[in-house]
CSV table of C-alpha atoms in Angstrom, one decimal:
chain,number,residue,atom,x,y,z
N,1,MET,CA,0.2,31.1,5.8
N,2,GLY,CA,2.7,31.2,3.0
N,3,GLU,CA,3.0,29.0,0.0
N,4,SER,CA,5.3,26.6,1.8
N,5,GLY,CA,2.3,25.6,4.0
N,6,ARG,CA,0.3,24.2,1.1
N,7,ALA,CA,-0.2,20.4,1.1
N,8,LEU,CA,1.0,20.0,-2.5
N,9,ASP,CA,3.7,22.7,-2.4
N,10,GLY,CA,6.4,21.9,-4.9
N,11,VAL,CA,4.3,19.4,-7.0
N,12,ARG,CA,4.2,20.2,-10.7
N,13,VAL,CA,1.2,19.4,-12.8
N,14,LEU,CA,1.1,19.6,-16.6
N,15,ASP,CA,-2.5,20.1,-17.5
N,16,LEU,CA,-3.7,19.2,-21.0
N,17,THR,CA,-7.4,19.1,-20.1
N,18,HIS,CA,-10.4,20.9,-21.4
N,19,GLN,CA,-14.2,21.1,-20.8
N,20,VAL,CA,-15.0,20.1,-17.2
N,21,ALA,CA,-14.1,16.6,-16.0
N,22,GLY,CA,-10.3,16.9,-16.5
N,23,PRO,CA,-10.1,20.5,-15.4
N,24,SER,CA,-12.0,19.6,-12.2
N,25,ALA,CA,-9.3,17.2,-11.2
N,26,THR,CA,-6.5,19.6,-11.8
N,27,LEU,CA,-8.5,22.4,-10.1
N,28,ALA,CA,-8.6,20.3,-6.9
N,29,LEU,CA,-4.8,19.9,-7.1
N,30,ALA,CA,-4.3,23.6,-7.7
N,31,PHE,CA,-6.5,24.4,-4.6
N,32,LEU,CA,-4.3,22.1,-2.6
N,33,GLY,CA,-1.2,24.0,-3.6
N,34,ALA,CA,0.2,22.2,-6.7
N,35,GLU,CA,1.7,24.3,-9.5
N,36,VAL,CA,-0.8,23.5,-12.2
N,37,VAL,CA,0.2,24.7,-15.7
N,38,LYS,CA,-2.7,24.7,-18.1
N,39,VAL,CA,-1.6,24.2,-21.7
N,40,ILE,CA,-3.6,26.2,-24.2
N,41,ALA,CA,-3.4,26.0,-28.0
N,42,PRO,CA,-2.9,29.3,-29.7
N,43,GLY,CA,-6.3,30.6,-30.6
N,44,SER,CA,-8.0,27.9,-28.5
N,45,ARG,CA,-11.7,28.0,-27.8
N,46,ASP,CA,-10.7,27.7,-24.1
N,47,SER,CA,-11.0,31.4,-23.7
N,48,PHE,CA,-10.6,33.6,-20.6
N,49,ASP,CA,-13.9,35.1,-21.6
N,50,ALA,CA,-15.8,31.8,-21.5
N,51,ILE,CA,-17.2,31.3,-18.0
N,52,PRO,CA,-16.7,27.5,-17.9
N,53,PHE,CA,-13.0,28.0,-18.5
N,54,TYR,CA,-13.0,30.7,-15.9
N,55,LEU,CA,-14.7,28.6,-13.2
N,56,ASN,CA,-12.6,25.5,-13.8
N,57,ASN,CA,-9.2,27.0,-13.9
N,58,ALA,CA,-8.8,29.1,-10.8
N,59,SER,CA,-5.4,29.0,-9.1
N,60,LYS,CA,-3.7,27.7,-12.2
N,61,LYS,CA,-1.0,29.0,-14.5
N,62,SER,CA,-1.4,29.1,-18.3
N,63,ILE,CA,1.0,28.7,-21.2
N,64,GLU,CA,0.4,28.6,-24.9
N,65,LEU,CA,1.9,25.7,-26.9
N,66,ASP,CA,1.1,24.4,-30.3
N,67,LEU,CA,1.3,20.7,-29.7
N,68,LYS,CA,1.0,19.9,-33.4
N,69,ALA,CA,4.1,21.9,-34.2
N,70,PRO,CA,7.6,20.3,-33.7
N,71,ASP,CA,8.7,23.1,-31.4
N,72,GLY,CA,5.6,22.9,-29.3
N,73,LEU,CA,5.8,19.1,-29.0
N,74,ARG,CA,9.5,19.4,-28.0
N,75,THR,CA,8.7,21.9,-25.3
N,76,ALA,CA,5.8,19.8,-24.0
N,77,LEU,CA,8.1,16.8,-23.8
N,78,ARG,CA,10.7,18.8,-21.8
N,79,LEU,CA,7.9,20.0,-19.5
N,80,ALA,CA,6.6,16.5,-19.0
N,81,GLU,CA,10.1,15.3,-18.1
N,82,ARG,CA,10.1,17.8,-15.2
N,83,ALA,CA,6.4,17.3,-14.1
N,84,ASP,CA,5.2,15.2,-11.3
N,85,ILE,CA,1.7,14.8,-12.7
N,86,PHE,CA,0.4,14.8,-16.3
N,87,VAL,CA,-3.4,15.0,-16.9
N,88,GLU,CA,-5.2,14.8,-20.3
N,89,ASN,CA,-8.8,14.2,-21.5
N,90,PHE,CA,-8.5,14.4,-25.2
N,91,SER,CA,-10.7,12.2,-27.4
N,92,PRO,CA,-9.5,8.6,-27.6
N,93,GLY,CA,-6.3,8.3,-29.6
N,94,VAL,CA,-5.5,12.0,-29.8
N,95,ILE,CA,-2.8,12.1,-27.1
N,96,ASP,CA,-0.9,9.2,-28.8
N,97,ARG,CA,-1.1,10.9,-32.2
N,98,LEU,CA,0.3,14.0,-30.6
N,99,GLY,CA,3.3,12.0,-29.4
N,100,LEU,CA,2.5,12.4,-25.7
N,101,GLY,CA,1.2,8.9,-24.9
N,102,TRP,CA,1.8,6.9,-21.7
N,103,GLU,CA,4.6,4.8,-23.2
N,104,VAL,CA,6.5,7.9,-24.4
N,105,LEU,CA,6.2,10.0,-21.3
N,106,SER,CA,6.7,7.1,-18.8
N,107,ALA,CA,10.0,6.2,-20.6
N,108,LEU,CA,11.0,9.8,-20.5
N,109,ASN,CA,10.0,10.3,-16.8
N,110,PRO,CA,9.5,7.1,-14.8
N,111,ARG,CA,8.3,9.1,-11.8
N,112,LEU,CA,5.5,10.7,-13.7
N,113,ILE,CA,1.9,10.1,-12.7
N,114,TYR,CA,0.0,10.0,-16.0
N,115,ALA,CA,-3.7,10.5,-15.5
N,116,GLN,CA,-6.4,10.3,-18.2
N,117,VAL,CA,-10.1,11.0,-18.2
N,118,LYS,CA,-12.3,9.5,-20.9
N,119,GLY,CA,-16.1,9.2,-21.4
N,120,PHE,CA,-15.9,5.4,-21.9
N,121,ALA,CA,-13.0,3.2,-20.8
N,122,GLU,CA,-10.4,2.3,-23.4
N,123,ASP,CA,-11.3,-1.4,-23.1
N,124,SER,CA,-15.0,-0.6,-23.3
N,125,PRO,CA,-16.9,-1.5,-26.6
N,126,TYR,CA,-17.9,2.1,-26.7
N,127,ARG,CA,-14.4,3.5,-26.2
N,128,ASP,CA,-14.5,5.6,-29.4
N,129,PHE,CA,-17.8,7.2,-28.6
N,130,PRO,CA,-17.9,10.9,-27.6
N,131,CYS,CA,-19.3,11.6,-24.1
N,132,PHE,CA,-20.4,14.5,-22.0
N,133,ASP,CA,-22.0,14.7,-18.6
N,134,PRO,CA,-25.6,14.0,-19.6
N,135,ILE,CA,-24.5,11.1,-21.7
N,136,ALA,CA,-22.6,9.6,-18.8
N,137,GLN,CA,-25.4,10.2,-16.4
N,138,GLY,CA,-27.9,8.6,-18.7
N,139,PHE,CA,-25.8,5.6,-19.7
N,140,SER,CA,-24.8,4.8,-16.2
N,141,GLY,CA,-28.2,5.0,-14.5
N,142,GLY,CA,-28.3,8.4,-12.9
N,143,SER,CA,-31.0,9.8,-15.1
N,144,SER,CA,-33.2,6.7,-14.8
N,145,ILE,CA,-33.7,7.3,-11.1
N,146,THR,CA,-34.1,11.1,-11.3
N,147,GLY,CA,-37.5,12.8,-11.7
N,148,GLU,CA,-41.1,12.1,-10.7
N,149,PRO,CA,-42.3,8.5,-10.8
N,150,ASP,CA,-44.7,8.9,-13.7
N,151,ALA,CA,-42.8,11.6,-15.6
N,152,LEU,CA,-39.8,11.7,-17.9
N,153,PRO,CA,-36.4,10.7,-16.5
N,154,MET,CA,-34.2,13.7,-15.8
N,155,LYS,CA,-30.5,14.4,-15.9
N,156,PRO,CA,-29.4,15.2,-12.3
N,157,GLY,CA,-28.6,18.9,-12.0
N,158,PRO,CA,-25.1,18.7,-10.4
N,159,ASP,CA,-22.2,17.7,-12.7
N,160,VAL,CA,-21.9,14.2,-11.3
N,161,GLY,CA,-20.4,12.9,-14.5
N,162,ASP,CA,-18.0,15.8,-15.1
N,163,THR,CA,-17.0,17.3,-11.7
N,164,GLY,CA,-17.7,14.1,-9.8
N,165,THR,CA,-15.2,12.2,-12.1
N,166,GLY,CA,-12.6,14.9,-11.6
N,167,MET,CA,-12.9,14.7,-7.8
N,168,VAL,CA,-12.5,10.9,-7.9
N,169,LEU,CA,-9.6,11.2,-10.2
N,170,ALA,CA,-7.9,13.7,-8.0
N,171,GLY,CA,-8.1,11.3,-5.1
N,172,ALA,CA,-6.5,8.5,-7.2
N,173,ILE,CA,-3.7,10.9,-8.3
N,174,LEU,CA,-2.9,11.7,-4.7
N,175,ALA,CA,-2.8,8.0,-3.9
N,176,ALA,CA,-0.4,7.4,-6.7
N,177,LEU,CA,1.7,10.4,-5.5
N,178,TYR,CA,1.8,8.8,-2.0
N,179,GLN,CA,2.9,5.4,-3.4
N,180,ARG,CA,5.6,7.1,-5.5
N,181,GLU,CA,7.0,8.5,-2.2
N,182,LYS,CA,7.6,4.9,-1.1
N,183,ASP,CA,8.9,3.3,-4.3
N,184,GLY,CA,10.0,6.2,-6.5
N,185,LEU,CA,7.8,5.1,-9.5
N,186,GLY,CA,4.9,6.8,-11.2
N,187,GLN,CA,2.0,5.0,-12.8
N,188,ARG,CA,-0.8,5.4,-15.2
N,189,VAL,CA,-4.2,6.4,-13.7
N,190,GLN,CA,-7.3,6.1,-15.9
N,191,ILE,CA,-11.0,6.9,-15.2
N,192,ALA,CA,-14.1,6.8,-17.4
N,193,MET,CA,-17.0,9.1,-16.7
N,194,THR,CA,-19.5,6.3,-17.3
N,195,ASP,CA,-17.7,4.0,-14.9
N,196,GLN,CA,-17.6,6.7,-12.2
N,197,VAL,CA,-21.3,7.5,-12.4
N,198,ALA,CA,-22.1,3.8,-12.3
N,199,THR,CA,-20.3,3.4,-8.9
N,200,PHE,CA,-21.4,6.8,-7.6
N,201,MET,CA,-24.9,5.4,-7.4
N,202,ARG,CA,-23.8,2.7,-5.0
N,203,ILE,CA,-26.8,2.6,-2.6
N,204,HIS,CA,-29.3,2.7,-5.4
N,205,TYR,CA,-28.5,-0.9,-6.5
N,206,GLY,CA,-30.4,-2.2,-3.4
N,207,TRP,CA,-33.6,-2.4,-5.6
N,208,PRO,CA,-32.2,-4.8,-8.2
N,209,ILE,CA,-30.2,-6.7,-5.6
N,210,GLU,CA,-32.9,-7.1,-3.0
N,211,ARG,CA,-36.0,-7.1,-5.2
N,212,GLY,CA,-34.9,-8.0,-8.6
N,213,MET,CA,-36.4,-4.8,-10.1
N,214,ASP,CA,-35.3,-1.5,-11.5
N,215,THR,CA,-34.7,1.3,-9.0
N,216,PRO,CA,-37.8,3.5,-9.5
N,217,ARG,CA,-37.9,7.3,-9.7
N,218,PHE,CA,-38.9,8.9,-6.4
N,219,GLY,CA,-38.9,12.6,-7.2
N,220,ASN,CA,-38.1,14.4,-4.0
N,221,ARG,CA,-38.9,11.4,-1.8
N,222,PRO,CA,-36.1,9.1,-0.5
N,223,PRO,CA,-35.2,6.1,-2.6
N,224,PHE,CA,-35.8,3.6,0.2
N,225,LEU,CA,-37.2,0.1,0.0
N,226,VAL,CA,-39.8,1.1,2.6
N,227,THR,CA,-41.7,4.4,2.2
N,228,THR,CA,-41.7,6.9,5.0
N,229,ALA,CA,-43.3,10.3,5.6
N,230,PRO,CA,-42.9,13.2,5.9
N,231,SER,CA,-40.1,13.0,3.4
N,232,ASP,CA,-40.6,15.4,0.5
N,233,ILE,CA,-40.5,19.0,-0.5
N,234,TYR,CA,-43.2,21.3,0.9
N,235,PRO,CA,-44.2,24.8,-0.4
N,236,CYS,CA,-43.6,28.0,1.6
N,237,PRO,CA,-44.6,31.6,1.1
N,238,PRO,CA,-44.2,33.6,-1.1
N,239,PHE,CA,-44.7,30.4,-3.2
N,240,GLY,CA,-42.2,31.2,-5.9
N,241,PRO,CA,-40.4,28.6,-8.1
N,242,SER,CA,-37.9,27.8,-5.4
N,243,ASP,CA,-39.9,28.5,-2.2
N,244,TYR,CA,-39.8,25.0,-0.8
N,245,VAL,CA,-38.3,23.2,2.1
N,246,HIS,CA,-37.1,19.6,2.0
N,247,ILE,CA,-38.0,17.7,5.2
N,248,HIS,CA,-37.0,14.2,5.9
N,249,CYS,CA,-38.4,12.7,9.1
N,250,GLY,CA,-36.4,9.5,9.4
N,251,SER,CA,-37.5,8.1,12.8
N,252,ASP,CA,-40.4,7.9,15.2
N,253,ARG,CA,-38.5,10.2,17.6
N,254,GLN,CA,-38.0,12.8,14.8
N,255,TRP,CA,-41.8,12.6,14.0
N,256,GLU,CA,-42.6,13.3,17.6
N,257,ARG,CA,-40.3,16.3,17.6
N,258,MET,CA,-41.8,17.6,14.4
N,259,ALA,CA,-45.4,17.3,15.5
N,260,LYS,CA,-44.6,19.3,18.6
N,261,ALA,CA,-42.7,21.9,16.5
N,262,MET,CA,-45.7,22.3,14.3
N,263,GLY,CA,-48.0,22.6,17.3
N,264,ARG,CA,-49.7,19.4,16.2
N,265,GLU,CA,-49.3,17.1,19.2
N,266,ASP,CA,-52.8,15.8,18.3
N,267,LEU,CA,-51.1,13.9,15.5
N,268,LEU,CA,-49.1,11.8,17.9
N,269,GLY,CA,-52.2,10.0,19.1
N,270,ASP,CA,-53.4,9.1,15.6
N,271,PRO,CA,-52.8,5.4,14.9
N,272,ARG,CA,-52.2,6.1,11.2
N,273,PHE,CA,-49.0,8.0,12.1
N,274,ALA,CA,-47.8,5.7,14.9
N,275,THR,CA,-44.8,4.1,13.0
N,276,MET,CA,-42.6,5.0,10.1
N,277,ALA,CA,-44.3,2.3,8.0
N,278,SER,CA,-47.8,3.5,8.9
N,279,ARG,CA,-46.9,7.1,8.1
N,280,GLY,CA,-45.6,5.9,4.7
N,281,GLU,CA,-48.9,4.1,4.1
N,282,HIS,CA,-50.7,7.4,4.9
N,283,LYS,CA,-48.3,9.7,3.2
N,284,ALA,CA,-51.1,11.9,1.7
N,285,ALA,CA,-52.6,12.6,5.1
N,286,VAL,CA,-49.1,13.4,6.6
N,287,ASP,CA,-48.2,15.7,3.8
N,288,GLU,CA,-51.5,17.5,4.0
N,289,ALA,CA,-50.7,18.4,7.7
N,290,VAL,CA,-47.2,19.4,6.9
N,291,ARG,CA,-48.1,21.6,3.9
N,292,ALA,CA,-50.7,23.4,6.0
N,293,TRP,CA,-47.9,24.3,8.5
N,294,THR,CA,-45.2,25.2,6.0
N,295,ALA,CA,-47.7,27.4,4.1
N,296,THR,CA,-47.5,29.8,7.1
N,297,LEU,CA,-43.7,30.3,7.3
N,298,ASN,CA,-40.9,31.1,4.8
N,299,LYS,CA,-38.5,28.3,3.9
N,300,MET,CA,-35.6,29.5,6.1
N,301,THR,CA,-37.9,29.8,9.1
N,302,VAL,CA,-39.1,26.3,8.6
N,303,MET,CA,-35.5,25.1,8.4
N,304,ARG,CA,-34.5,26.9,11.6
N,305,VAL,CA,-37.6,25.7,13.5
N,306,LEU,CA,-37.2,22.0,12.5
N,307,GLY,CA,-33.4,22.0,12.6
N,308,GLY,CA,-33.5,23.5,16.1
N,309,ALA,CA,-35.9,20.7,17.1
N,310,GLY,CA,-33.7,18.0,15.8
N,311,VAL,CA,-35.6,17.3,12.6
N,312,PRO,CA,-33.7,17.1,9.3
N,313,ALA,CA,-34.9,20.0,7.1
N,314,GLY,CA,-33.3,22.2,4.5
N,315,ALA,CA,-34.5,25.2,2.5
N,316,LEU,CA,-34.3,24.8,-1.3
N,317,ARG,CA,-32.0,27.6,-2.4
N,318,THR,CA,-31.3,29.0,-5.8
N,319,THR,CA,-27.8,29.3,-7.2
N,320,THR,CA,-28.0,33.1,-6.5
N,321,GLU,CA,-29.0,32.5,-2.9
N,322,VAL,CA,-26.1,30.1,-2.4
N,323,LEU,CA,-23.6,32.3,-4.1
N,324,ASN,CA,-24.6,35.2,-1.9
N,325,ASP,CA,-24.6,33.3,1.3
N,326,ALA,CA,-22.6,35.3,3.8
N,327,ASP,CA,-21.7,32.2,5.9
N,328,LEU,CA,-20.3,30.4,2.8
N,329,ARG,CA,-18.2,33.5,2.0
N,330,ASP,CA,-17.0,34.0,5.6
N,331,ARG,CA,-15.8,30.3,5.7
N,332,GLY,CA,-14.1,30.5,2.4
N,333,ILE,CA,-16.3,28.1,0.5
N,334,PHE,CA,-16.9,30.9,-1.9
N,335,VAL,CA,-14.0,33.3,-2.4
N,336,THR,CA,-13.9,36.8,-3.9
N,337,VAL,CA,-10.9,37.4,-6.2
N,338,ASP,CA,-9.8,40.6,-7.8
N,339,ASP,CA,-9.7,39.9,-11.5
N,340,PRO,CA,-7.8,42.3,-13.8
N,341,VAL,CA,-10.6,42.1,-16.4
N,342,ARG,CA,-13.8,41.2,-14.6
N,343,GLY,CA,-13.1,43.2,-11.4
N,344,THR,CA,-14.1,41.5,-8.2
N,345,VAL,CA,-15.7,38.1,-8.8
N,346,THR,CA,-16.9,35.5,-6.3
N,347,ILE,CA,-16.1,31.9,-7.3
N,348,PRO,CA,-16.5,28.5,-5.6
N,349,GLY,CA,-13.4,27.5,-3.6
N,350,TRP,CA,-12.3,24.2,-2.0
N,351,PRO,CA,-14.7,22.7,0.5
N,352,VAL,CA,-12.2,20.6,2.5
N,353,ARG,CA,-10.5,22.1,5.6
N,354,MET,CA,-7.0,21.0,6.5
N,355,SER,CA,-5.5,22.1,9.8
N,356,ARG,CA,-2.0,22.9,8.4
N,357,SER,CA,-2.8,23.4,4.7
N,358,PRO,CA,-5.3,26.0,3.7
N,359,ALA,CA,-6.5,26.0,0.2
N,360,ARG,CA,-5.1,28.4,-2.4
N,361,VAL,CA,-7.9,30.1,-4.4
N,362,ALA,CA,-6.6,32.7,-6.9
N,363,THR,CA,-7.9,34.3,-10.1
N,364,PRO,CA,-8.0,32.1,-13.1
N,365,PRO,CA,-5.2,32.8,-15.6
N,366,ARG,CA,-5.5,34.5,-18.9
N,367,PRO,CA,-4.6,32.1,-21.7
N,368,GLY,CA,-0.9,32.0,-22.0
N,369,GLU,CA,-0.3,34.5,-19.2
N,370,HIS,CA,2.5,32.5,-17.6
N,371,THR,CA,4.2,31.1,-20.7
N,372,ALA,CA,7.5,33.0,-20.1
N,373,GLU,CA,7.5,32.4,-16.4
N,374,VAL,CA,6.8,28.6,-16.7
N,375,LEU,CA,9.4,28.0,-19.4
N,376,ARG,CA,12.0,30.0,-17.4
N,377,GLU,CA,11.3,28.2,-14.1
N,378,TRP,CA,10.7,24.7,-15.4
N,379,LEU,CA,13.2,24.6,-18.3
N,380,GLY,CA,15.6,27.5,-17.5
N,381,SER,CA,14.9,28.9,-20.9
N,382,ASP,CA,12.3,30.6,-23.1
N,383,GLY,CA,11.3,27.5,-24.9
């Protein structure tokens, strides 16, 4: 399908983001077909050679502009006048000092959707504090519920504060774009990483709401008010660092299926395991039986046996295993691009399928690669 088939074909995005949270939002828009123009300062640390830049800027274009110089600012203002969406995540106050604040750009372009990512909200008492993903996850509760019950709290591995914030912002930008189609006006869209993480943990507030206590850490067990079993990770041969399978038996029917799949129908007659509550009370005995079985099969075999029997189970896979998964590649979740510098590289794509609008996943740009092209097509000039 050609470019005209993309969902956001014709939408122009001026991208003044860096690090991860902001670029994640514009990355989503680029995958959906928007023309995302990444603004790079001459000599910027955001280098084509740095893998975070590379992974967060696929399918975008790149121009070099010195926003601190009069000519660079003038060009940025002209580009903003022709943009549909403007996204920035500078430290608080920087964008206004540059002369590209909301009041300036909305007056210049009333249709502009002006999006901002910050660590803390501008009306928060901590608005001037620097913030990165682990700070947001810690401050907003994510780290407090991650880890083993009697061990240190841990930062959750996925970038919930960074990439999670970018994905939520992308959704809000699209909502603003839809509203603009009805009334012709843009608007300011703001999100704070700390606010996003606090709401991302929605179901975990059951503990303070229902029991008046902090949500505890559960390790690999489910954070439910009532304990059940088996629901944990279980080791498999060859017993390496990631040779585990996560099993969650969430009903009596699933327990019956699992016992039969393990060849342990004898467990079904044991009163200790008759109900979810009783299995939770006798978790150690349940886990002992499960571990004895998983110790005889590799993690993918356990997953297939239990999944085929209707029991939720998933092998714990490393990043290398996921990256090399043939199914994920065949379905376009990971896409191999032909990079002029790196050669063929496989990168994460866009996980949403749309029946008429396939995602566009292309090689990340070299810094400033599209400067002449963008200035010509957007401004009809070279600057």
